[in-house]
Amino acid sequence: MSFVELRGITKSYGSANVLDGIDLSIEEGEFVSLLGPSGCGKTTTLRIVAGFDRADAGSLEVAGERLDDVPAHKRNIGVVFQHYALFPHMTVSQNVAFGLRERKVGKREIVTRVQEALDTVQMGGVGQRMPAALSGGQQQRIALARALVIRPRVLLLDESLGALDKRLRTDMQVELRRIQREHGITTIFVTHDQEEALTLSDRIAVMDAGRILQFDTPAASYQTPSSPYVAAALGEANILTGRARATRAGEAELTGAADGTAPPVPFAHRSPLRDGAACTLVLRPQDVRVHPDDPGAGRWTGRIRFVSFAGSMSHLIVDAYGQQLKVQVPQDAEHAFELREGQQVGLSWASSRVHAIPGGVDAQDAEAIAAIDGGADDLDARGTVAADSGR
Amino acid sequence: MTPTRRRMVVGPLVCAVVTVVLVAPIVVAVILSFTAGNNLSFPPDGLSLRWYRAIFTSSVWTTRIPVSIQVGLSTALLATALGALCAVAITRGSFRGKGLVTALLMAPLVVPVVVLATGEFFVMSDGWTVGGFTFGGDLIGTRLGLTLAHTVLALPYPTLLIATALRQVDPDLELAAMSLGAGAFSRFRRIVLPLVAPSVLAGAMFAFLTSWDEVVMASFLSSGRVSTVPVQILNELQFALNPTAAAISSLLMLVAILLVTLLTVARRLVRLRQRRAFSSSSSSSSSSRPPTTLGPVLT
């Protein structure tokens, strides 16, 4: 019995299924991210836990208590909103004190607890200011203090860092993790930012189209994704599809990858594999090595289409057998500065770095993956209802 | 002259002419109210306060002024309370015929007052019976009758202003309050109401002013004993051009100007308080300001 238990939660608006059977078990003190594009149902899940929305079916338990019929204001669950939602007519102190006043906490205790909460988020000196007089990052901290001061059983963060600029966001991530650890508070964090999810979470639930595709630690989800979609959602990935052919015990190779003319790609497999079955390989860009001097040296050959320099590394796009491979070359590689667009190169990788997933990639998956690769914050190309953003 | 130069001259000129045309009669009336003579003729025969003194000594006016004030204040109170409820219903509620109800609430703005007044007259004098329940009757020449009729006329203003303000309150604020433990009543009292308060005040003011200078409906519903100031002015002017009318008109106007000034000052104070310390950094939750004039609502 976990601390937070969602079982078979479904929710539809009209004819659109927003949640299609969500099961989630979260341990006490755990930091869990719900990761997915807008419209995937992550915010709806959060709103159901908060009590702002009601599930059509399924059950929700926190600390062994059924919450389905408990109204939001009696759940004792803290929420930090994307746009902070600070009360504009109250000072910072009044904002933080709001939940305590609702709980009829004594005046003197309110003063100490508010100060404590403001100190926690390192905003001790701004109690008498109005929210409008603070910067976005400061407002975010106040919103966090306001949610923490009521000592909630669960803390919900709805894209809470999304409105901050990148540098500030990184600071807040560190801060958030520190506070979360210190308080040992069970936290559910909704985000569409994979990097944020990977950095912050104990476990990540990758969501798409109202379902949880994989719920695992960041490392496990990254290294052994259960589906091509998860692979693309967490970090950059090259997805190779083809047919499997067993070679030796525990080893196989992928044939007919890319346009079909690519040389076979060997990989290790753990689960039994049927000869000739559709198979998908995940190959991370940093695991691919390029050989500019000797195009014949690698497993594959290709032509560099695009080079972009990004400080510690270069990102390449390499055309190989009709497929575009993403490759990362660290700056300390000996040939890192010699790579030119149009150059013919050999490509190699260790077969142990290739992760195999049984089954192919259907059109729907391909589209979803393309949406992620497009850096699609708000892409809703699959016609899913944008219930997440458009309330 | 270049087109730009012409525009720069013609624009202000038109404004000036329009302003003069609009303001001149008012200025003339105010000047005339200080006349020392017995007639409304321009220029006045010397200056004095005798007509203002006459207002406060003549029994005609000393009985009318309290009626106008009482009816105005009651109308403001009633229309604002009802308007606030209507506004909550049409912004937060979902019920059948919401569009129709909203349109009906706004109807007094477009229905000719004479038509409304004629209907009101029969309701107020004879009563309106629906089934076993009779509404009105014997209300001609009563403060209650005047108040009810004026409330109908005034209702759209607080309703519109408060509804617009409610729509601008970020729904996340209420959700945040909810997650912090606030029930429905507490959310309304501690979050929503303070945020729309300026609009409530503005609505009350517009309702008061609607009643304060209303003459058509009031003349249908007044009696010789209970009548309002505007009706009395009309009556006076029918018989003689008495400078008292000019004096009392000036007073009516003074009240209106004072109210508008008061509202502006109140609005400034609220804004000042919200922006204390630093200049406001743009934030979605605090940048929206509730409307306190009808400009953004009616256009």
XYZ file of C-alpha atoms in Angstrom:
690
model
C 0.000 0.000 0.000
C 1.691 3.134 -1.181
C 1.258 6.601 0.231
C -0.552 7.920 -2.843
C -2.564 5.379 -4.837
C -4.384 6.118 -8.070
C -6.287 3.174 -9.456
C -8.031 3.021 -12.819
C -8.683 6.755 -13.034
C -10.598 7.697 -16.172
C -11.894 11.061 -17.237
C -13.514 12.316 -20.393
C -14.781 15.695 -21.488
C -17.632 15.105 -23.878
C -16.476 12.475 -26.332
C -12.756 13.007 -25.691
C -11.064 10.561 -23.369
C -8.541 12.603 -21.436
C -7.536 9.910 -18.977
C -7.755 6.312 -20.012
C -7.119 4.282 -16.868
C -4.341 5.822 -14.791
C -2.651 3.618 -12.181
C 0.034 5.218 -10.071
C 1.575 4.234 -6.731
C 3.748 6.843 -5.089
C 5.781 6.220 -1.947
C 5.926 8.639 0.956
C 8.554 11.352 0.447
C 8.987 10.508 -3.205
C 9.374 13.115 -5.963
C 7.429 11.939 -8.999
C 7.144 13.735 -12.346
C 4.315 13.368 -14.795
C 5.957 14.008 -18.156
C 4.195 14.405 -21.453
C 3.101 16.832 -24.152
C 0.146 19.127 -23.605
C -3.098 17.219 -23.922
C -1.586 13.984 -22.575
C -3.652 14.194 -19.383
C -0.937 15.069 -16.892
C -2.600 18.253 -15.667
C -5.977 16.543 -15.507
C -4.411 13.855 -13.301
C -3.038 16.581 -11.051
C -6.393 18.352 -10.863
C -8.075 15.115 -9.871
C -5.560 14.567 -7.065
C -6.047 18.187 -5.938
C -9.818 17.745 -6.037
C -10.442 20.451 -8.650
C -11.853 17.845 -11.017
C -13.692 14.612 -10.390
C -12.691 11.354 -12.020
C -15.378 9.499 -13.960
C -14.165 6.213 -12.534
C -11.339 4.864 -10.410
C -10.154 5.624 -6.917
C -7.694 7.906 -5.199
C -6.150 7.231 -1.812
C -3.665 9.267 0.178
C -2.196 7.770 3.352
C -4.821 5.059 3.247
C -7.739 7.480 3.096
C -10.164 7.474 0.176
C -10.303 11.029 -1.176
C -12.734 10.665 -4.060
C -15.587 12.292 -2.169
C -13.519 14.719 -0.105
C -13.833 18.306 -1.402
C -10.610 20.062 -2.426
C -10.550 22.409 0.558
C -10.559 19.505 3.007
C -7.835 17.413 1.351
C -4.801 19.197 2.779
C -2.932 18.964 -0.505
C -0.711 21.893 -1.478
C -0.707 23.199 -5.041
C 1.781 25.510 -6.775
C 0.389 26.910 -10.002
C 2.222 27.688 -13.220
C 1.450 31.393 -12.970
C 1.844 31.417 -9.177
C -1.766 32.530 -8.487
C -0.702 34.765 -5.618
C -3.555 36.846 -4.222
C -2.835 40.298 -5.677
C -4.683 42.222 -2.953
C -2.701 40.726 -0.091
C 0.862 41.250 1.057
C 3.331 38.384 0.788
C 2.819 37.569 4.478
C -0.951 37.608 4.116
C -0.659 35.300 1.128
C 1.412 32.788 3.071
C -0.814 33.152 6.144
C -3.984 32.479 4.139
C -4.085 28.716 4.638
C -3.233 29.029 8.320
C -6.008 31.554 8.916
C -8.449 29.199 7.202
C -7.312 26.545 9.664
C -7.918 28.888 12.609
C -4.297 28.694 13.720
C -3.469 31.115 16.559
C -2.119 34.562 15.672
C 1.264 34.103 17.290
C 1.819 30.713 15.670
C 0.838 32.135 12.283
C 3.541 34.794 12.574
C 6.280 32.279 13.382
C 5.199 29.731 10.797
C 4.896 32.330 8.038
C 8.391 33.602 8.842
C 9.704 30.030 8.864
C 8.157 29.308 5.490
C 9.531 32.527 3.985
C 12.976 31.716 5.387
C 12.785 28.245 3.858
C 12.397 29.738 0.392
C 14.964 32.432 1.236
C 12.442 35.237 1.023
C 12.521 36.271 4.668
C 12.687 39.997 4.035
C 9.760 40.616 1.700
C 6.784 39.862 3.948
C 5.332 43.351 3.748
C 5.622 43.703 -0.033
C 2.769 43.206 -2.451
C 3.190 40.294 -4.910
C 3.194 42.657 -7.900
C 6.379 44.231 -6.546
C 8.284 40.939 -6.835
C 10.013 39.284 -9.790
C 8.715 36.066 -11.327
C 11.243 33.898 -9.487
C 10.439 35.556 -6.186
C 6.714 35.113 -6.746
C 7.352 31.443 -7.460
C 9.135 31.068 -4.127
C 6.272 32.773 -2.297
C 3.790 30.448 -3.988
C 5.888 27.508 -2.786
C 6.046 28.898 0.756
C 2.284 29.397 0.746
C 1.725 25.762 -0.240
C 4.301 24.383 2.238
C 3.218 26.369 5.293
C 0.018 24.322 5.683
C 2.151 21.158 5.966
C 0.286 19.385 3.186
C 0.270 15.614 2.837
C 1.137 15.930 -0.830
C 2.624 18.800 -2.798
C 1.456 19.278 -6.381
C 3.469 21.378 -8.816
C 1.749 22.297 -12.075
C 4.399 23.282 -14.640
C 5.590 25.409 -11.789
C 8.918 26.405 -13.280
C 7.643 26.811 -16.814
C 7.185 30.571 -16.639
C 10.743 31.266 -15.482
C 13.692 31.936 -17.752
C 16.255 29.195 -18.139
C 18.926 30.297 -15.675
C 16.398 31.044 -12.957
C 14.714 27.736 -13.641
C 17.920 25.831 -12.982
C 18.366 27.675 -9.661
C 14.789 26.905 -8.698
C 15.211 23.229 -9.581
C 18.064 22.894 -7.115
C 16.133 24.886 -4.533
C 12.984 22.855 -5.054
C 14.810 19.556 -4.647
C 16.551 20.799 -1.469
C 13.282 21.931 0.116
C 11.487 18.785 -0.954
C 14.211 16.586 0.606
C 14.378 18.634 3.805
C 10.630 18.425 4.331
C 10.437 14.868 3.056
C 7.226 15.860 1.350
C 5.617 13.609 -1.236
C 5.610 15.623 -4.460
C 3.930 15.255 -7.834
C 5.404 17.487 -10.489
C 3.725 18.049 -13.835
C 6.022 19.075 -16.660
C 6.575 18.819 -20.375
C 10.303 19.481 -19.931
C 12.184 16.153 -20.062
C 15.377 17.650 -18.700
C 13.520 18.977 -15.678
C 11.863 15.625 -15.115
C 15.187 13.764 -15.384
C 16.964 16.159 -13.016
C 14.368 16.383 -10.274
C 12.554 13.111 -10.053
C 12.914 9.937 -8.073
C 10.589 8.400 -10.624
C 9.067 9.638 -13.869
C 5.693 8.697 -15.279
C 5.868 9.226 -19.034
C 2.368 9.935 -20.295
C 0.763 10.097 -23.691
C -2.859 10.183 -24.804
C -4.276 9.674 -21.325
C -2.133 6.686 -20.385
C 1.055 6.125 -18.425
C 3.536 4.443 -20.755
C 6.331 3.866 -18.277
C 6.770 4.610 -14.592
C 10.340 4.129 -13.473
C 13.482 5.850 -12.215
C 15.011 8.398 -14.607
C 18.026 6.140 -15.269
C 15.963 3.035 -15.975
C 13.493 4.899 -18.176
C 16.359 6.460 -20.082
C 18.414 3.313 -20.527
C 15.656 0.776 -21.025
C 12.624 2.590 -22.412
C 9.603 0.359 -22.795
C 8.510 1.936 -26.055
C 9.961 4.083 -28.836
C 7.812 6.943 -27.583
C 9.362 6.840 -24.108
C 12.812 6.696 -25.680
C 12.091 9.857 -27.630
C 10.404 11.566 -24.687
C 13.450 11.132 -22.440
C 16.541 12.488 -24.079
C 17.415 12.410 -27.748
C 17.161 9.082 -29.493
C 17.702 7.516 -32.878
C 14.941 5.047 -33.552
C 15.872 2.225 -35.975
C 13.161 -0.124 -37.149
C 13.499 -3.378 -39.005
C 13.297 -7.146 -38.543
C 15.187 -9.181 -35.974
C 17.412 -12.084 -36.913
C 18.891 -14.270 -34.204
C 22.603 -14.895 -34.562
C 23.840 -16.497 -31.366
C 22.238 -17.174 -27.990
C 21.236 -13.846 -26.521
C 22.404 -11.993 -29.569
C 20.628 -10.871 -32.693
C 20.838 -8.347 -35.448
C 18.431 -5.890 -36.979
C 18.054 -6.143 -40.727
C 16.376 -3.855 -43.183
C 16.896 -0.730 -41.086
C 16.542 2.778 -42.580
C 15.728 2.411 -46.299
C 16.443 -1.330 -46.153
C 19.952 -1.202 -47.547
C 21.686 -0.487 -44.224
C 24.080 -3.144 -42.947
C 22.616 -5.303 -40.124
C 22.896 -3.879 -36.617
C 23.864 -6.395 -33.906
C 22.270 -6.116 -30.480
C 21.955 -8.120 -27.279
C 18.481 -9.191 -26.189
C 17.183 -10.553 -22.923
C 13.661 -11.605 -23.799
C 12.984 -14.409 -26.259
C 12.945 -13.204 -29.816
C 11.126 -14.632 -32.791
C 13.115 -14.716 -35.983
C 11.853 -12.183 -38.494
C 9.691 -10.294 -35.979
C 9.433 -6.509 -36.197
C 11.882 -4.874 -33.841
C 12.902 -1.360 -32.844
C 16.325 -0.251 -31.671
C 17.098 2.820 -29.612
C 20.496 4.385 -30.153
C 21.447 7.477 -28.183
C 23.314 10.231 -30.106
C 26.219 10.298 -27.630
C 26.827 6.553 -28.167
C 27.524 6.989 -31.864
C 31.167 7.530 -32.847
C 32.158 9.150 -36.149
C 35.243 8.234 -38.173
C 35.979 11.104 -40.558
C 39.318 9.680 -41.777
C 38.100 6.269 -42.685
C 34.469 6.046 -43.842
C 34.733 2.308 -44.082
C 35.797 1.874 -40.478
C 32.390 1.825 -38.849
C 29.312 -0.309 -39.060
C 27.555 2.241 -41.220
C 28.673 5.049 -43.465
C 26.966 8.366 -43.947
C 27.352 11.974 -45.013
C 27.276 14.855 -42.555
C 24.282 17.047 -43.348
C 24.552 19.529 -40.533
C 26.992 20.500 -37.779
C 26.092 22.736 -34.879
C 28.525 23.744 -32.187
C 27.064 23.781 -28.679
C 29.947 24.489 -26.315
C 30.964 21.231 -24.734
C 29.912 19.236 -27.774
C 28.842 19.372 -31.406
C 25.510 18.108 -32.666
C 25.568 16.404 -36.034
C 22.875 15.242 -38.356
C 24.201 12.443 -40.543
C 22.393 11.072 -43.586
C 22.775 7.313 -43.652
C 20.790 5.015 -45.915
C 17.962 7.536 -46.150
C 17.650 7.987 -42.413
C 18.850 11.016 -40.499
C 20.923 10.030 -37.472
C 21.509 12.379 -34.582
C 25.083 12.213 -33.330
C 26.827 14.015 -30.500
C 30.577 14.488 -30.654
C 32.316 15.656 -27.472
C 34.653 18.602 -27.956
C 37.618 16.626 -26.621
C 37.339 14.027 -29.397
C 40.466 14.336 -31.536
C 38.631 15.121 -34.752
C 35.929 17.262 -33.201
C 36.983 20.445 -34.983
C 37.550 18.821 -38.376
C 33.963 17.832 -39.052
C 32.478 19.584 -42.081
C 29.084 19.431 -43.673
C 29.050 17.160 -46.703
C 31.888 15.028 -45.355
C 31.713 11.254 -45.711
C 32.132 9.489 -42.369
C 32.043 6.037 -40.843
C 29.640 5.441 -37.953
C 30.147 2.951 -35.159
C 28.731 2.112 -31.770
C 29.093 -0.595 -29.144
C 26.345 -3.162 -29.517
C 25.901 -3.088 -25.740
C 24.705 0.539 -26.053
C 21.821 -0.481 -28.308
C 18.479 -1.052 -26.586
C 15.982 -3.295 -28.326
C 12.192 -3.009 -28.056
C 10.022 -5.714 -29.604
C 7.565 -4.479 -32.220
C 7.684 -1.746 -34.813
C 6.709 1.918 -34.794
C 3.223 2.516 -36.132
C 2.143 5.729 -37.810
C 0.596 7.120 -34.645
C 3.783 6.545 -32.640
C 5.851 8.058 -35.399
C 3.745 11.174 -35.373
C 3.925 11.461 -31.594
C 7.687 11.069 -31.690
C 7.979 13.647 -34.456
C 5.996 16.031 -32.249
C 8.511 15.600 -29.428
C 11.466 16.048 -31.767
C 9.943 19.247 -33.033
C 10.456 20.596 -29.537
C 6.745 20.747 -29.361
C 5.731 22.494 -26.181
C 2.269 23.149 -27.372
C 2.012 20.909 -30.352
C -1.262 19.174 -30.474
C -0.830 17.557 -33.834
C -2.535 14.371 -32.840
C -5.874 16.052 -32.373
C -6.022 15.284 -28.681
C -8.086 17.639 -26.617
C -5.869 20.239 -25.015
C -7.520 19.772 -21.667
C -4.197 20.419 -20.011
C -3.767 23.966 -21.108
C -7.194 25.035 -22.224
C -9.462 25.023 -19.265
C -0.972 73.302 -45.081
C 0.256 69.704 -45.110
C -2.296 66.983 -44.308
C -0.566 66.319 -40.988
C -0.678 69.966 -40.010
C -4.302 70.133 -41.023
C -5.130 67.125 -38.903
C -3.339 68.671 -35.969
C -5.471 71.799 -36.249
C -8.821 70.314 -37.270
C -8.916 67.598 -34.592
C -8.514 69.864 -31.586
C -10.821 72.443 -33.190
C -13.658 69.914 -33.505
C -13.066 68.818 -29.917
C -13.162 72.412 -28.743
C -16.415 73.156 -30.570
C -18.074 69.999 -29.271
C -16.928 70.740 -25.739
C -18.279 74.276 -25.910
C -21.612 73.087 -27.285
C -21.874 70.465 -24.537
C -20.623 72.495 -21.624
C -21.965 75.958 -22.452
C -25.593 75.314 -21.421
C -24.371 73.841 -18.141
C -22.122 76.797 -17.473
C -24.932 79.187 -18.340
C -27.303 77.374 -15.973
C -24.751 77.491 -13.184
C -24.120 81.209 -13.742
C -27.854 81.924 -13.848
C -28.347 80.162 -10.539
C -26.343 82.947 -8.901
C -28.513 85.717 -10.314
C -29.818 88.468 -8.051
C -32.809 89.091 -10.298
C -36.179 87.321 -10.526
C -35.867 85.954 -14.043
C -33.752 83.452 -15.902
C -32.165 85.838 -18.315
C -28.617 86.041 -19.529
C -26.491 87.841 -18.502
C -27.750 87.716 -14.896
C -28.874 90.896 -13.094
C -26.106 90.911 -10.489
C -24.959 88.011 -8.323
C -26.405 86.592 -5.129
C -27.083 83.371 -3.277
C -30.776 84.172 -2.787
C -32.009 81.253 -4.926
C -29.851 78.800 -3.043
C -31.270 80.224 0.168
C -34.706 79.813 -1.343
C -34.082 76.097 -1.876
C -33.406 75.473 1.758
C -36.263 77.624 3.003
C -38.978 76.666 0.538
C -41.020 73.690 1.729
C -41.316 72.425 -1.848
C -37.623 71.667 -2.062
C -37.023 70.635 1.522
C -39.577 67.846 1.049
C -38.244 66.798 -2.384
C -34.546 66.636 -1.560
C -34.828 63.952 1.170
C -37.029 61.854 -1.131
C -34.435 62.003 -3.911
C -31.641 61.103 -1.529
C -33.529 58.244 0.096
C -34.723 56.797 -3.193
C -31.245 57.199 -4.698
C -29.478 55.456 -1.837
C -32.045 52.641 -1.622
C -31.822 52.137 -5.380
C -28.032 52.022 -5.205
C -28.124 49.473 -2.405
C -30.806 47.263 -3.941
C -29.504 47.399 -7.516
C -25.951 46.651 -6.422
C -26.942 43.721 -4.221
C -29.161 42.246 -6.942
C -26.622 43.113 -9.646
C -23.850 41.309 -7.776
C -25.988 38.180 -7.501
C -26.962 38.380 -11.177
C -23.322 38.875 -12.132
C -22.250 35.790 -10.202
C -25.026 33.795 -11.872
C -24.202 34.848 -15.421
C -20.433 34.465 -15.027
C -20.132 31.391 -12.824
C -23.420 29.593 -13.265
C -24.440 27.260 -16.027
C -28.147 26.985 -16.487
C -30.664 26.810 -19.305
C -31.631 30.119 -20.864
C -28.587 31.933 -19.528
C -28.309 33.975 -22.713
C -31.942 35.022 -22.496
C -31.635 35.985 -18.830
C -28.505 38.021 -19.582
C -30.277 39.826 -22.414
C -33.304 40.562 -20.222
C -31.050 41.969 -17.501
C -29.638 44.412 -20.039
C -33.063 45.258 -21.525
C -33.583 48.437 -19.436
C -30.648 49.956 -21.317
C -32.433 49.713 -24.665
C -36.170 49.735 -23.891
C -37.519 53.320 -24.082
C -38.030 54.632 -20.568
C -41.525 55.838 -21.431
C -42.537 52.279 -22.291
C -41.075 50.959 -19.057
C -42.661 53.795 -17.113
C -46.096 53.102 -18.575
C -45.814 49.453 -17.542
C -44.485 50.371 -14.137
C -47.342 52.811 -13.652
C -49.969 50.094 -13.955
C -48.006 47.652 -11.818
C -47.480 50.249 -9.128
C -51.025 51.617 -9.132
C -53.171 48.524 -9.724
C -50.803 45.680 -8.946
C -49.851 42.736 -11.074
C -51.520 39.467 -10.273
C -49.939 36.161 -11.193
C -51.960 33.236 -9.879
C -52.703 33.928 -6.249
C -49.832 36.360 -5.827
C -50.196 40.075 -6.374
C -47.200 42.278 -6.834
C -47.388 46.041 -6.465
C -50.559 48.129 -6.197
C -50.980 51.262 -4.107
C -47.350 52.166 -4.657
C -47.877 55.429 -6.564
C -46.406 58.319 -4.645
C -44.363 56.094 -2.318
C -40.614 55.890 -1.838
C -40.838 52.107 -2.189
C -42.519 52.394 -5.591
C -39.915 54.870 -6.833
C -37.080 52.748 -5.500
C -38.347 49.569 -7.154
C -38.872 51.288 -10.484
C -35.469 52.949 -10.397
C -33.842 49.661 -9.431
C -35.124 48.184 -12.684
C -33.516 51.037 -14.617
C -30.276 50.939 -12.667
C -29.767 47.168 -12.475
C -27.766 46.787 -15.737
C -24.933 49.024 -14.510
C -23.798 47.137 -11.407
C -24.543 43.827 -13.166
C -22.327 44.659 -16.128
C -19.528 46.165 -14.085
C -19.388 43.361 -11.547
C -19.744 40.637 -14.198
C -16.832 42.075 -16.137
C -14.738 42.279 -12.981
C -15.606 38.688 -12.059
C -14.522 37.482 -15.477
C -11.148 39.113 -14.913
C -10.521 37.322 -11.631
C -8.028 34.555 -12.456
C -9.807 31.228 -11.791
C -6.520 29.858 -10.429
C -6.805 32.280 -7.492
C -9.955 30.548 -6.324
C -8.414 27.120 -6.891
C -5.363 28.202 -4.896
C -7.587 29.375 -2.059
C -9.479 26.093 -2.266
C -6.291 24.041 -1.971
C -5.342 26.129 1.053
C -8.526 25.104 2.801
C -11.011 27.843 1.920
C -14.637 26.809 1.427
C -16.974 28.524 -1.037
C -18.069 31.318 1.304
C -14.565 32.080 2.472
C -13.272 32.147 -1.106
C -15.929 34.645 -2.088
C -15.416 36.875 0.929
C -11.625 36.838 1.105
C -10.613 36.521 -2.549
C -13.345 37.389 -5.022
C -15.105 40.210 -3.222
C -11.985 42.260 -2.424
C -10.848 41.923 -6.029
C -14.125 43.161 -7.490
C -14.789 45.743 -4.747
C -13.878 48.765 -6.910
C -16.403 47.620 -9.499
C -19.048 47.083 -6.832
C -18.468 50.648 -5.657
C -18.631 51.969 -9.216
C -21.820 49.990 -9.840
C -23.416 51.471 -6.731
C -22.457 54.956 -7.865
C -23.909 54.518 -11.340
C -27.085 53.109 -9.808
C -27.380 56.098 -7.506
C -26.855 58.557 -10.358
C -29.414 56.727 -12.502
C -32.022 57.381 -9.854
C -30.702 60.810 -8.892
C -31.430 62.497 -12.241
C -34.222 60.262 -13.510
C -37.307 62.232 -14.465
C -39.550 60.204 -16.795
C -40.317 57.258 -14.569
C -40.370 59.411 -11.475
C -43.012 61.728 -12.954
C -45.252 58.726 -13.707
C -44.901 57.395 -10.171
C -44.842 60.612 -8.133
C -47.743 62.183 -6.331
C -48.162 65.739 -5.100
C -46.868 64.697 -1.707
C -43.996 62.404 -2.614
C -41.910 63.401 -5.592
C -38.267 63.722 -6.550
C -36.150 66.768 -7.244
C -35.900 66.326 -11.052
C -39.673 65.983 -11.325
C -40.113 69.153 -9.302
C -37.668 71.023 -11.537
C -39.681 69.979 -14.569
C -42.905 71.129 -12.888
C -41.425 74.493 -11.917
C -40.140 75.145 -15.424
C -43.564 74.406 -16.901
C -45.098 77.344 -15.077
C -42.345 79.869 -14.765
C -38.698 80.278 -15.514
C -37.717 80.366 -11.874
C -33.995 80.655 -11.014
C -34.516 78.143 -8.188
C -34.570 75.445 -10.857
C -31.159 76.562 -12.043
C -29.847 76.547 -8.487
C -31.167 73.058 -7.699
C -29.854 71.737 -11.031
C -26.439 73.051 -10.120
C -26.665 71.231 -6.794
C -27.664 67.964 -8.513
C -24.665 68.311 -10.768
C -22.387 69.074 -7.868
C -23.406 65.806 -6.206
C -22.679 63.862 -9.408
C -19.280 65.510 -9.812
C -18.410 64.805 -6.169
C -19.340 61.141 -6.560
C -17.265 60.673 -9.704
C -14.314 62.409 -8.043
C -14.687 60.223 -4.974
C -14.643 57.111 -7.125
C -11.545 58.219 -9.008
C -9.729 58.963 -5.770
C -10.736 55.593 -4.317
C -9.488 53.851 -7.445
C -6.165 55.663 -7.270
C -5.734 54.674 -3.638
C -6.401 51.017 -4.363
C -3.939 50.999 -7.230
C -1.337 52.815 -5.168
C -1.639 50.248 -2.420
C -1.238 47.355 -4.847
C 1.884 48.884 -6.333
C 3.547 49.821 -3.116
C 7.318 49.481 -2.963
C 8.537 48.723 -6.477
C 6.895 49.333 -9.784
C 4.857 46.339 -10.765
C 6.594 43.607 -12.666
C 4.136 42.153 -15.082
C 2.422 39.148 -13.646
C -0.668 37.567 -15.049
C -2.479 37.460 -11.757
C -2.060 41.045 -10.703
C -2.051 43.042 -13.900
C -5.755 42.815 -14.570
C -7.646 45.610 -12.967
C -11.377 45.471 -12.379
C -13.302 47.966 -14.480
C -14.685 50.985 -12.686
C -16.022 52.845 -15.676
C -18.498 51.712 -18.264
C -16.133 52.396 -21.153
C -14.678 48.894 -21.573
C -18.010 47.305 -20.783
C -20.284 49.095 -23.190
C -18.034 49.262 -26.214
